[in-house]
Tab-separated table of N, CA and C in Angstrom:
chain	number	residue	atom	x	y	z
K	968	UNK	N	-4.016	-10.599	-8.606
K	968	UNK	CA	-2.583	-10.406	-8.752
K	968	UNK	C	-2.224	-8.917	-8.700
K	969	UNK	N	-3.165	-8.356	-9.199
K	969	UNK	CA	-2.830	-6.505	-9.279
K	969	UNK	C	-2.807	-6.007	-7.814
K	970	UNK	N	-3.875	-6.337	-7.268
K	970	UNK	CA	-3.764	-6.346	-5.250
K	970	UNK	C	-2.676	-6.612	-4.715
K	971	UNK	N	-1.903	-8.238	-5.012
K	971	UNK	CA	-1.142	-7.710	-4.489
K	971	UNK	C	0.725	-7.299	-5.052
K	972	UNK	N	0.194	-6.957	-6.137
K	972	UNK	CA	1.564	-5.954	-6.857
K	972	UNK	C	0.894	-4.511	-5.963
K	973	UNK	N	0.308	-4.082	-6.140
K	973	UNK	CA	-0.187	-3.122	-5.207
K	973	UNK	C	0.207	-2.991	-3.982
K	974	UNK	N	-0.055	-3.660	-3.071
K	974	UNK	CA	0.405	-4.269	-1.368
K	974	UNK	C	1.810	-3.972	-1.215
K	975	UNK	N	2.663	-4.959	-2.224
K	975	UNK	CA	3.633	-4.538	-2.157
K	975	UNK	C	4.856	-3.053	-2.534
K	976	UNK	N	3.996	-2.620	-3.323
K	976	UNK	CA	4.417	-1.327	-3.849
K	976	UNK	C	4.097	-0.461	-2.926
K	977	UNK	N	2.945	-0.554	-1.942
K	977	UNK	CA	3.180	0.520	-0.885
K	977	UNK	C	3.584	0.070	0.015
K	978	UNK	N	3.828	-1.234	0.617
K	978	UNK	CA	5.035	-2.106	1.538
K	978	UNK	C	6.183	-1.582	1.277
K	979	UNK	N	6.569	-1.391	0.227
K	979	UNK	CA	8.471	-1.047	-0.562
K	979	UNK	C	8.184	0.558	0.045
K	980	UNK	N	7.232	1.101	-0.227
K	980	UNK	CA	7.138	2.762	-0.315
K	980	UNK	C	6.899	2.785	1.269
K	981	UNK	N	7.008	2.627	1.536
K	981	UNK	CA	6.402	2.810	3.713
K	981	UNK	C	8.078	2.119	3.882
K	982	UNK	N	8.372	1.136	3.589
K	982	UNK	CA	9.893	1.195	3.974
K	982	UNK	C	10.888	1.986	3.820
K	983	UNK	N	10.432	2.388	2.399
K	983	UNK	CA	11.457	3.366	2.049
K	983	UNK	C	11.690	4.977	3.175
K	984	UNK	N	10.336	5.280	3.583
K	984	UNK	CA	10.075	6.508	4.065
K	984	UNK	C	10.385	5.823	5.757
K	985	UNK	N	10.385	4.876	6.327
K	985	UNK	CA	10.731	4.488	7.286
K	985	UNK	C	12.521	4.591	7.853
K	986	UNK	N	12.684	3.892	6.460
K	986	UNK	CA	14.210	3.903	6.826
K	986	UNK	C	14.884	5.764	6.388
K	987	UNK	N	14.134	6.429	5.568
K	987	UNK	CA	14.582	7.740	5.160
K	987	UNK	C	14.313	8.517	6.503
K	988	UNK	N	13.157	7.985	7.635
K	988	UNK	CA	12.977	8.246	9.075
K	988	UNK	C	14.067	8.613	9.853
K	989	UNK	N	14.766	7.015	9.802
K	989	UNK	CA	15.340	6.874	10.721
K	989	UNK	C	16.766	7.457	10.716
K	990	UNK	N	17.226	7.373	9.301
K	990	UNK	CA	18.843	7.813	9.080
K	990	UNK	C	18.783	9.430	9.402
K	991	UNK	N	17.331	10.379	9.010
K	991	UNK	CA	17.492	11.411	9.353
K	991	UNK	C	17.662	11.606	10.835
K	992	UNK	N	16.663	10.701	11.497
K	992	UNK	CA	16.656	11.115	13.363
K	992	UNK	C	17.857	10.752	13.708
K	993	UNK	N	18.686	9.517	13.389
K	993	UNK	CA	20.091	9.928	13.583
K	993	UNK	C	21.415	10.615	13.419
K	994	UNK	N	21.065	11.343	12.612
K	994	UNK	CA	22.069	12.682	12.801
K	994	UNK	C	21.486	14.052	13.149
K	995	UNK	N	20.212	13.813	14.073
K	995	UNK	CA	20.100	14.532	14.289
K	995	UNK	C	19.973	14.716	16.582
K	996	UNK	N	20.521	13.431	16.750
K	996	UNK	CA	20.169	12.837	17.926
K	996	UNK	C	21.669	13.397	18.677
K	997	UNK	N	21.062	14.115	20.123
K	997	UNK	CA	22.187	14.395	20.465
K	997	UNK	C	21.697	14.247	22.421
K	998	UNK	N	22.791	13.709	23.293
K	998	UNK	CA	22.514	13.028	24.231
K	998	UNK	C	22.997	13.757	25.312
K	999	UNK	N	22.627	14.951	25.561
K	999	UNK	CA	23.092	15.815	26.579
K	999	UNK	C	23.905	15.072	27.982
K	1000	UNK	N	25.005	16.078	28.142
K	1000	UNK	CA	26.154	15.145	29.132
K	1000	UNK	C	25.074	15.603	30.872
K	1001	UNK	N	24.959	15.010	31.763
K	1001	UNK	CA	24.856	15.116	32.812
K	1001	UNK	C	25.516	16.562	33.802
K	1002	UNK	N	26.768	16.682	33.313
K	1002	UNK	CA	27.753	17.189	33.798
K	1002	UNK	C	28.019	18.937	33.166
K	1003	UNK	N	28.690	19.968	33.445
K	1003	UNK	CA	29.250	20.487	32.309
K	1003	UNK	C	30.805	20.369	32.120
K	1004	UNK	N	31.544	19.233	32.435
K	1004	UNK	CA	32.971	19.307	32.750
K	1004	UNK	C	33.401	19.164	30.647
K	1005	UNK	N	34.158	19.728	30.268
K	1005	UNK	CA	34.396	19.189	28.534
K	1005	UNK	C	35.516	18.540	28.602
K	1006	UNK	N	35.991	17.379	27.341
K	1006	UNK	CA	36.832	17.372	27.069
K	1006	UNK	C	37.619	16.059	27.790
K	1007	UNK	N	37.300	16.139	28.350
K	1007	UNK	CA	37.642	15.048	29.665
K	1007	UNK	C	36.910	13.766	29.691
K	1008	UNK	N	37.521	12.229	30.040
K	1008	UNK	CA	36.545	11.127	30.729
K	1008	UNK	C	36.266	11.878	31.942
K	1009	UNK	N	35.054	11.586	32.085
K	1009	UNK	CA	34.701	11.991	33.518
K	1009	UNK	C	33.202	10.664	34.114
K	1010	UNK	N	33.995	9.870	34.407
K	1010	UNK	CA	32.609	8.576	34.928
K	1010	UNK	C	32.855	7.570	34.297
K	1011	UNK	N	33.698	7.569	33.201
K	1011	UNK	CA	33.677	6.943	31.551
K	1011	UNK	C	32.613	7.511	30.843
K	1012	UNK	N	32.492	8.455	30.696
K	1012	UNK	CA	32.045	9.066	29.464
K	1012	UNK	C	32.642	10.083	28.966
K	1013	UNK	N	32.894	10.432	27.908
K	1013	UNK	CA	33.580	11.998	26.885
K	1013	UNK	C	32.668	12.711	26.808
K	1014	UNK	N	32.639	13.637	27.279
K	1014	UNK	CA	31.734	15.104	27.027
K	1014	UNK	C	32.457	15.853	26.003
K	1015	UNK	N	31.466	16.610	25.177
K	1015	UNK	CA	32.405	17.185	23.532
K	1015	UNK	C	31.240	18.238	23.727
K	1016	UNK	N	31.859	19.575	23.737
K	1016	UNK	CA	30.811	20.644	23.409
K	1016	UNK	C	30.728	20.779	21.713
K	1017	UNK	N	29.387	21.334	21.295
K	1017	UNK	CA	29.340	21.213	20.086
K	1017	UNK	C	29.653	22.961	19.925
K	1018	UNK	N	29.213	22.838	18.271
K	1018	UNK	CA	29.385	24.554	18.002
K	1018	UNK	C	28.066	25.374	18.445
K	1019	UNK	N	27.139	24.724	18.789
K	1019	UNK	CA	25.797	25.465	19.473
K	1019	UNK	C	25.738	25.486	20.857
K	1020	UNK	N	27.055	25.150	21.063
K	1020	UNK	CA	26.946	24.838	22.371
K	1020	UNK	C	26.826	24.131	23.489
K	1021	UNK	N	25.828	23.115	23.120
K	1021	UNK	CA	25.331	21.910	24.310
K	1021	UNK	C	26.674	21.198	24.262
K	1022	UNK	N	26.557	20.582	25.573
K	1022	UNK	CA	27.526	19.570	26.350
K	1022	UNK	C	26.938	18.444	25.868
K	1023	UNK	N	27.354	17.297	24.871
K	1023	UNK	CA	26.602	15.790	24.987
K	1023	UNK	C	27.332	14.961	25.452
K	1024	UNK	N	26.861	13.995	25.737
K	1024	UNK	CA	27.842	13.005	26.125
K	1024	UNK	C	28.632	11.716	24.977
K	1025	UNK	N	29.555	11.928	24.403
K	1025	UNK	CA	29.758	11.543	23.354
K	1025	UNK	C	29.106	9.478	22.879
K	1026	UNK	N	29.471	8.970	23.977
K	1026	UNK	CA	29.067	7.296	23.714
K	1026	UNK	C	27.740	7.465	23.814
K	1027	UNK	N	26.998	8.186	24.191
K	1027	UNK	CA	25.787	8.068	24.377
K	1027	UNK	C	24.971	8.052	23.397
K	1028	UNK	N	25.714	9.539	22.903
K	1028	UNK	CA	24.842	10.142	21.621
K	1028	UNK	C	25.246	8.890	20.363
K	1029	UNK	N	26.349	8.123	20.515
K	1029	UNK	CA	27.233	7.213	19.493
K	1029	UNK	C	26.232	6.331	19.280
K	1030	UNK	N	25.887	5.547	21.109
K	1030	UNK	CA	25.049	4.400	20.657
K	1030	UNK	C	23.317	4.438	19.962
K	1031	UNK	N	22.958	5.846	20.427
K	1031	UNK	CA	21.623	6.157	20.074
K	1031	UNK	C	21.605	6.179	18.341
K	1032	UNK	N	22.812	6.890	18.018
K	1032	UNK	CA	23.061	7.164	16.426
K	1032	UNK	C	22.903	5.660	15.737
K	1033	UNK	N	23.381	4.655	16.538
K	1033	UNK	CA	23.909	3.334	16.074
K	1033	UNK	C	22.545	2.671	15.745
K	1034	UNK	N	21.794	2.782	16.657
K	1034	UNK	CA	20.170	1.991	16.989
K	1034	UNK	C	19.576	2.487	16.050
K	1035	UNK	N	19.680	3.637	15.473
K	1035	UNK	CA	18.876	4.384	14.592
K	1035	UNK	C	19.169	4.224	13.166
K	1036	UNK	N	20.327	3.864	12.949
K	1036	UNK	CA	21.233	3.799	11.920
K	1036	UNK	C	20.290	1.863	11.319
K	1037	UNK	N	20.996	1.473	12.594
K	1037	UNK	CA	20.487	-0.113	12.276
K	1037	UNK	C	19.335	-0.291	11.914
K	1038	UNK	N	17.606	0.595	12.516
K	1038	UNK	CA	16.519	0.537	11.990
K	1038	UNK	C	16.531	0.798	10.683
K	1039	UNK	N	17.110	1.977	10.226
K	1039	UNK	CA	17.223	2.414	9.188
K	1039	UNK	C	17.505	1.035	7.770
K	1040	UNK	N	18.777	0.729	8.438
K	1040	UNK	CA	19.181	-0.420	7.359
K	1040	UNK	C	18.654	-1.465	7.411
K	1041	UNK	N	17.174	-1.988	8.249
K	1041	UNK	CA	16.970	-2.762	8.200
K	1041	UNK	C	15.547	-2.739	7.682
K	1042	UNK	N	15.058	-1.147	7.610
K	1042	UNK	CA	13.725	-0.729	6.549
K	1042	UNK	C	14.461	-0.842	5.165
K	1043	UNK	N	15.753	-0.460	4.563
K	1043	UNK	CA	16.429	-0.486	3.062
K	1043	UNK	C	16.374	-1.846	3.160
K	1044	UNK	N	16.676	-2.885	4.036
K	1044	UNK	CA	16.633	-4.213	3.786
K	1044	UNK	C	15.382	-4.727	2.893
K	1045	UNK	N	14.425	-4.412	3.463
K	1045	UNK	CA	13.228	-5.175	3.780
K	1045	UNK	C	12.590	-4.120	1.743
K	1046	UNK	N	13.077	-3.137	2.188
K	1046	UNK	CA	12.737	-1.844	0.640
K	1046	UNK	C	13.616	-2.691	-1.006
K	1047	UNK	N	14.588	-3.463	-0.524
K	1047	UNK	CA	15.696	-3.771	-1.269
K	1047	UNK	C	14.547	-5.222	-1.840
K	1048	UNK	N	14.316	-5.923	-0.723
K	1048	UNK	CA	13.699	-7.301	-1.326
K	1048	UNK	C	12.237	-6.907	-1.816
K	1049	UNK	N	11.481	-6.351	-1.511
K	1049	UNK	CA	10.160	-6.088	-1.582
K	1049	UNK	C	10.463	-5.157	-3.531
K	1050	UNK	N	11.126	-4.745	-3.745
K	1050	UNK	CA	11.602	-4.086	-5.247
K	1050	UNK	C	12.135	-5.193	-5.921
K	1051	UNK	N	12.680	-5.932	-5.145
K	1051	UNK	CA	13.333	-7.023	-6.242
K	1051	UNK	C	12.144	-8.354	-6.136
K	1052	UNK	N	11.207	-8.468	-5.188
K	1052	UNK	CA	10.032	-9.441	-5.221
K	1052	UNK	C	8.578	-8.611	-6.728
K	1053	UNK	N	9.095	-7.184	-6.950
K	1053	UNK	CA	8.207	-6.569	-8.107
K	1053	UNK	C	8.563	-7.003	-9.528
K	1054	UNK	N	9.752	-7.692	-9.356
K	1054	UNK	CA	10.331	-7.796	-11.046
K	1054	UNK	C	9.149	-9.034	-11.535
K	1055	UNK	N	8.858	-9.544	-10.104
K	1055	UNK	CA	8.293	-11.244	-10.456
K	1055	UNK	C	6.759	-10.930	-11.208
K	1056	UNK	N	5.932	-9.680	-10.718
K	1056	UNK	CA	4.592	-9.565	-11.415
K	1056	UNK	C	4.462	-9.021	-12.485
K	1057	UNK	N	3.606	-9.674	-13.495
K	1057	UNK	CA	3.579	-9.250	-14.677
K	1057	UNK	C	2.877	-7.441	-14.628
């Protein structure tokens, strides 16, 4: 029984650092525009210069943020039940 209260305590702890992964790589994800036109649709996409400068392409960088976001909440998922499956071992 201590094995696997164990198992799971570093199951919860590897999720936790998984999803703390992923929420960081998404704000940090940025999707360079093709183009240098700013400001403008240009193709259907929004190009937005940042304050460092680069041109990204705004939906791009949106949906990458999104994918990353969702892994994220779905390692706190998995971190959320695996902590509340610890209350059960003595």
């Amino acid at each position: 029984m201590m094995t696997l209260k164990l198992l799971t305590q570093l199951a919860a702890a590897a999720s936790g650092i998984v999803s703390a992964y992923y929420w960081t790589k998404s704000t940090k994800v940025e999707v360079l525009a093709p183009t240098t036109s700013v400001g403008g649709v240009t193709g259907g996409g929004i190009h937005v210069k940042l304050g460092n400068g680069k041109i990204i392409d705004f939906h791009a960088t949106y949906d990458l943020q999104s994918k990353y976001n969702a892994y994220a909440a779905y390692a706190a998922a998995v971190l959320a039940l695996l902590s509340a499956a610890l209350v059960f071992f003595p």
